[in-house]
mmCIF file of N, CA and C in Angstrom:
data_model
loop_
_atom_site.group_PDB
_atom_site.id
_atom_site.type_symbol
_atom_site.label_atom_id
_atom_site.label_comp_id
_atom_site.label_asym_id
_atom_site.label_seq_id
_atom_site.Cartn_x
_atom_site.Cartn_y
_atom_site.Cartn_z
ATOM 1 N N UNK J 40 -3.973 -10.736 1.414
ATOM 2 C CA UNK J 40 -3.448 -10.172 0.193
ATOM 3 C C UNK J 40 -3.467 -8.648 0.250
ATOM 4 N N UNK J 41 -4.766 -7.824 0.968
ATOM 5 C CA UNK J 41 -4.646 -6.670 1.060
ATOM 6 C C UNK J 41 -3.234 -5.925 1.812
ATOM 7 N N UNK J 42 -2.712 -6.607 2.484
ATOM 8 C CA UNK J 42 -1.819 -6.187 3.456
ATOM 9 C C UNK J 42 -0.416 -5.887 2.649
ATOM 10 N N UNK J 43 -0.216 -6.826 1.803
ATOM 11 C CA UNK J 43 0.674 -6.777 1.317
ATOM 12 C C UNK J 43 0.790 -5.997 -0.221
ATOM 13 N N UNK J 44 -0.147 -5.640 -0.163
ATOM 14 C CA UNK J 44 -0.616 -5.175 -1.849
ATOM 15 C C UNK J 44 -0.315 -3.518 -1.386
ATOM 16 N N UNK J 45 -0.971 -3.398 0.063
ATOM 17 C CA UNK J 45 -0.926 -1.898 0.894
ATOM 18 C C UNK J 45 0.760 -1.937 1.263
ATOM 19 N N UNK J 46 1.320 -2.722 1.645
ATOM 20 C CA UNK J 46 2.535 -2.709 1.716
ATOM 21 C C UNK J 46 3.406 -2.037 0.805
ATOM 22 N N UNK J 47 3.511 -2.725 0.070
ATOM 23 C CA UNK J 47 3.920 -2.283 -1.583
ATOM 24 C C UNK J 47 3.724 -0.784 -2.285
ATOM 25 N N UNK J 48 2.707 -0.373 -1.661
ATOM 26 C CA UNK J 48 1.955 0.766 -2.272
ATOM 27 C C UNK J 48 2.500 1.794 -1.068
ATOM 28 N N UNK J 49 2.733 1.764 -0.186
ATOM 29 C CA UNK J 49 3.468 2.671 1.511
ATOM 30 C C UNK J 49 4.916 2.632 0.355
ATOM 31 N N UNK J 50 5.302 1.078 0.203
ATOM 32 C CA UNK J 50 6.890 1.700 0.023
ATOM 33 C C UNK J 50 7.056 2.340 -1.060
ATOM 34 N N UNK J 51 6.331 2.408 -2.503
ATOM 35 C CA UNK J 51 6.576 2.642 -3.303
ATOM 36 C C UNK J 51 6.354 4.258 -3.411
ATOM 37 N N UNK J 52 5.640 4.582 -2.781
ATOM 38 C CA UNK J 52 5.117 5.895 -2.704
ATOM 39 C C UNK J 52 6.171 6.736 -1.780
ATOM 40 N N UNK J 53 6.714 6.145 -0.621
ATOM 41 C CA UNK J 53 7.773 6.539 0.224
ATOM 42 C C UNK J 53 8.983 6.985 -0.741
ATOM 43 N N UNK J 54 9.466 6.003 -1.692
ATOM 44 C CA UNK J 54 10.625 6.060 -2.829
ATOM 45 C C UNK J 54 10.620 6.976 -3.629
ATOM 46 N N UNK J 55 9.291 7.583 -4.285
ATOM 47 C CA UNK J 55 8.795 8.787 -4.705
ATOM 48 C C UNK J 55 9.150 10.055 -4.684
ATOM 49 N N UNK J 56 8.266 10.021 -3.125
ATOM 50 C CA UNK J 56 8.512 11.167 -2.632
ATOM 51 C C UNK J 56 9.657 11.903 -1.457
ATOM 52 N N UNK J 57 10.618 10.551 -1.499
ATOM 53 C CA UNK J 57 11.493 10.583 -0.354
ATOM 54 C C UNK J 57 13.208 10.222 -0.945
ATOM 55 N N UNK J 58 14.248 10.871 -0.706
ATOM 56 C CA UNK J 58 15.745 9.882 -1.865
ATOM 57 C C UNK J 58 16.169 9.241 -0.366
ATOM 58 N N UNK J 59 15.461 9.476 1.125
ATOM 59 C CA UNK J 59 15.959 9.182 2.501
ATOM 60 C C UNK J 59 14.963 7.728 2.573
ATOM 61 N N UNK J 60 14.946 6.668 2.211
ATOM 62 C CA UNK J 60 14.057 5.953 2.310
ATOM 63 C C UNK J 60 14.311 5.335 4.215
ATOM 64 N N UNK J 61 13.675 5.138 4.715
ATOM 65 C CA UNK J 61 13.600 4.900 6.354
ATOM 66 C C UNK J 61 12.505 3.457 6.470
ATOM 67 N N UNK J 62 12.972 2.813 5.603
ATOM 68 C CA UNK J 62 12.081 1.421 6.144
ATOM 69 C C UNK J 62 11.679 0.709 6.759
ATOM 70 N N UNK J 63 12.616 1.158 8.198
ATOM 71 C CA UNK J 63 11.871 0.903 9.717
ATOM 72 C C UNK J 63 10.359 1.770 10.232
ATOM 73 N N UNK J 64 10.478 2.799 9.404
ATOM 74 C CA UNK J 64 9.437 3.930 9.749
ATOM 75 C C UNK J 64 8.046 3.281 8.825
ATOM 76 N N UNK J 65 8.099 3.069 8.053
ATOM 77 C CA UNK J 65 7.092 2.882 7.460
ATOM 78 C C UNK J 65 6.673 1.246 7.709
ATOM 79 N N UNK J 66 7.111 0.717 7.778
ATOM 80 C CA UNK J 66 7.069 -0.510 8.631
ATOM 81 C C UNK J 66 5.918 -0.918 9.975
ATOM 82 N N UNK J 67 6.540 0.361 10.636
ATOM 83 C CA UNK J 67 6.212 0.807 11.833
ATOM 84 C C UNK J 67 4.836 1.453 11.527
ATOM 85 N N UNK J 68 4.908 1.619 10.406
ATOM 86 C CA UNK J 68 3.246 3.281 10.540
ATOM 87 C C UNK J 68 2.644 1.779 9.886
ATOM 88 N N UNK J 69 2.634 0.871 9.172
ATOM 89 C CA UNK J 69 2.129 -0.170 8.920
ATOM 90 C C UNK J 69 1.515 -1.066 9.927
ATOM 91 N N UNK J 70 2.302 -1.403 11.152
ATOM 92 C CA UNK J 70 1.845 -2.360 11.867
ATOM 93 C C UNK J 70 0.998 -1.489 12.764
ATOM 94 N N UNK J 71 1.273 -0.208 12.849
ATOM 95 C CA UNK J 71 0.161 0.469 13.779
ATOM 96 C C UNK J 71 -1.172 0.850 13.209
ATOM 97 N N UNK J 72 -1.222 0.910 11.985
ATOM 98 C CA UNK J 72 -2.178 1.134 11.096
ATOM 99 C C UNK J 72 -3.365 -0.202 11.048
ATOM 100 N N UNK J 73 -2.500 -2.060 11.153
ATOM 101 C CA UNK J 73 -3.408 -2.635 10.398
ATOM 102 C C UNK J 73 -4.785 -2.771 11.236
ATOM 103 N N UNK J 74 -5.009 -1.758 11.991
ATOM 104 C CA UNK J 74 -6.626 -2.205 12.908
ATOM 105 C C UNK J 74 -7.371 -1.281 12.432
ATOM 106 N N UNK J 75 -6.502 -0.470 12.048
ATOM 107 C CA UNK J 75 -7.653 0.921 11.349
ATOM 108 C C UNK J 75 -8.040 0.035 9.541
ATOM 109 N N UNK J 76 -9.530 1.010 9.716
ATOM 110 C CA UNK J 76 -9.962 0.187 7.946
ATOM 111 C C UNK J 76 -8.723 1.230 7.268
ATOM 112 N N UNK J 77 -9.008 0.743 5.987
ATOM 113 C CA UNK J 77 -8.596 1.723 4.348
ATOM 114 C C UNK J 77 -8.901 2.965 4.618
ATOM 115 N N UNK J 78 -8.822 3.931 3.919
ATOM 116 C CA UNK J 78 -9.394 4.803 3.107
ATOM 117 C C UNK J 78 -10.254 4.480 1.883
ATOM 118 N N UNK J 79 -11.318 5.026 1.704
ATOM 119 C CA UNK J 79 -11.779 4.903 0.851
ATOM 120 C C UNK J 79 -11.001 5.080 -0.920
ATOM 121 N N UNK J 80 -9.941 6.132 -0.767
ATOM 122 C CA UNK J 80 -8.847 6.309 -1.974
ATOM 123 C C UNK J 80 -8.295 5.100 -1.794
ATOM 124 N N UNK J 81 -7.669 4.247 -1.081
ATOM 125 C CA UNK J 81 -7.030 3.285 -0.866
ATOM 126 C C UNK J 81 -7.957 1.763 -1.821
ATOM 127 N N UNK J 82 -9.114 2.150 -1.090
ATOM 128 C CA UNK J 82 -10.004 0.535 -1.557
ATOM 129 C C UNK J 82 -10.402 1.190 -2.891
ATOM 130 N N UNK J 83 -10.163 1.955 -3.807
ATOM 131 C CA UNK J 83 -10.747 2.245 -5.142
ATOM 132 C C UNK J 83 -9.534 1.652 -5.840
ATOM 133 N N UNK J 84 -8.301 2.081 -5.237
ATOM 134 C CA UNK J 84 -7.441 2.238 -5.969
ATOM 135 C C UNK J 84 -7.030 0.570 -6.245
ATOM 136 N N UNK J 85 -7.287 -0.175 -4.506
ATOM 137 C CA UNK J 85 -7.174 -1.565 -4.782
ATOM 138 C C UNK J 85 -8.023 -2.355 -5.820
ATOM 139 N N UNK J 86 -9.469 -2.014 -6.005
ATOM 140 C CA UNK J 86 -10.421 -2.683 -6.761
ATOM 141 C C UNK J 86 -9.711 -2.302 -8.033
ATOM 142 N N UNK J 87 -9.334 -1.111 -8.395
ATOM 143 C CA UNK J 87 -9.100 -1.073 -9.867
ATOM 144 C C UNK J 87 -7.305 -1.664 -10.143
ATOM 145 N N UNK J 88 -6.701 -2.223 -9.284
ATOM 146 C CA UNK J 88 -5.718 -3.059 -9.388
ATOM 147 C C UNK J 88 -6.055 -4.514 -9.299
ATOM 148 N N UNK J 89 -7.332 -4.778 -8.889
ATOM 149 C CA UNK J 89 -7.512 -6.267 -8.502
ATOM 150 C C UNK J 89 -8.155 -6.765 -10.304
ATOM 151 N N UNK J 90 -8.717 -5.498 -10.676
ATOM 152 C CA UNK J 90 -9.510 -5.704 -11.967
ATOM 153 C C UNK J 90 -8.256 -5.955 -13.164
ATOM 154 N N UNK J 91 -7.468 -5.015 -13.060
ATOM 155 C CA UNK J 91 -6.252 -5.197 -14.086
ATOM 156 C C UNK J 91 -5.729 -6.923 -13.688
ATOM 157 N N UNK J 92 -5.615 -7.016 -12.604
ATOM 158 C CA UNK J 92 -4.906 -8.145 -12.427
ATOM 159 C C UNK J 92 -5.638 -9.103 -13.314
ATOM 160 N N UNK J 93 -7.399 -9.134 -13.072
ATOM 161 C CA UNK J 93 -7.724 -10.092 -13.525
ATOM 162 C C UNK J 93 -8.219 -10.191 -15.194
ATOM 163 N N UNK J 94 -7.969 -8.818 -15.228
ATOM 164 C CA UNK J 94 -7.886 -9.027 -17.033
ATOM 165 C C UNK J 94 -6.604 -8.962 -17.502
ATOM 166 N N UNK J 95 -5.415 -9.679 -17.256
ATOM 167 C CA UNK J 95 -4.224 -10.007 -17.492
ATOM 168 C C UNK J 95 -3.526 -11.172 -17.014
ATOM 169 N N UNK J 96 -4.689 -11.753 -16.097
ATOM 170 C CA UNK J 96 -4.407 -13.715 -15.940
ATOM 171 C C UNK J 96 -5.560 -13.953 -16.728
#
């Protein structure tokens, strides 16, 4: 679930800050990435999305 939750969060942030979206590129920085851990900004940001989730099921 993390993978894809981090997924989501690469593209959405790409769309942002980018009007050139390159979805092979980030794709790419994804699959080279998944052996490295999080960031610590990353796993805060997930816990306090996992918490919303679960006070809204």
């Amino acid at each position: 679930m993390k993978k894809g939750r981090h997924r989501r969060f690469e593209e959405a942030r790409a769309l942002k800050h980018n009007e050139d979206l390159d979805l092979d590129s980030i794709f790419d920085s994804l699959d080279s990435e998944e052996d490295k851990p999080a960031s610590p900004a990353h796993d805060a940001w997930a816990e306090e999305f996992d918490e919303e989730e679960e006070e809204t099921a």
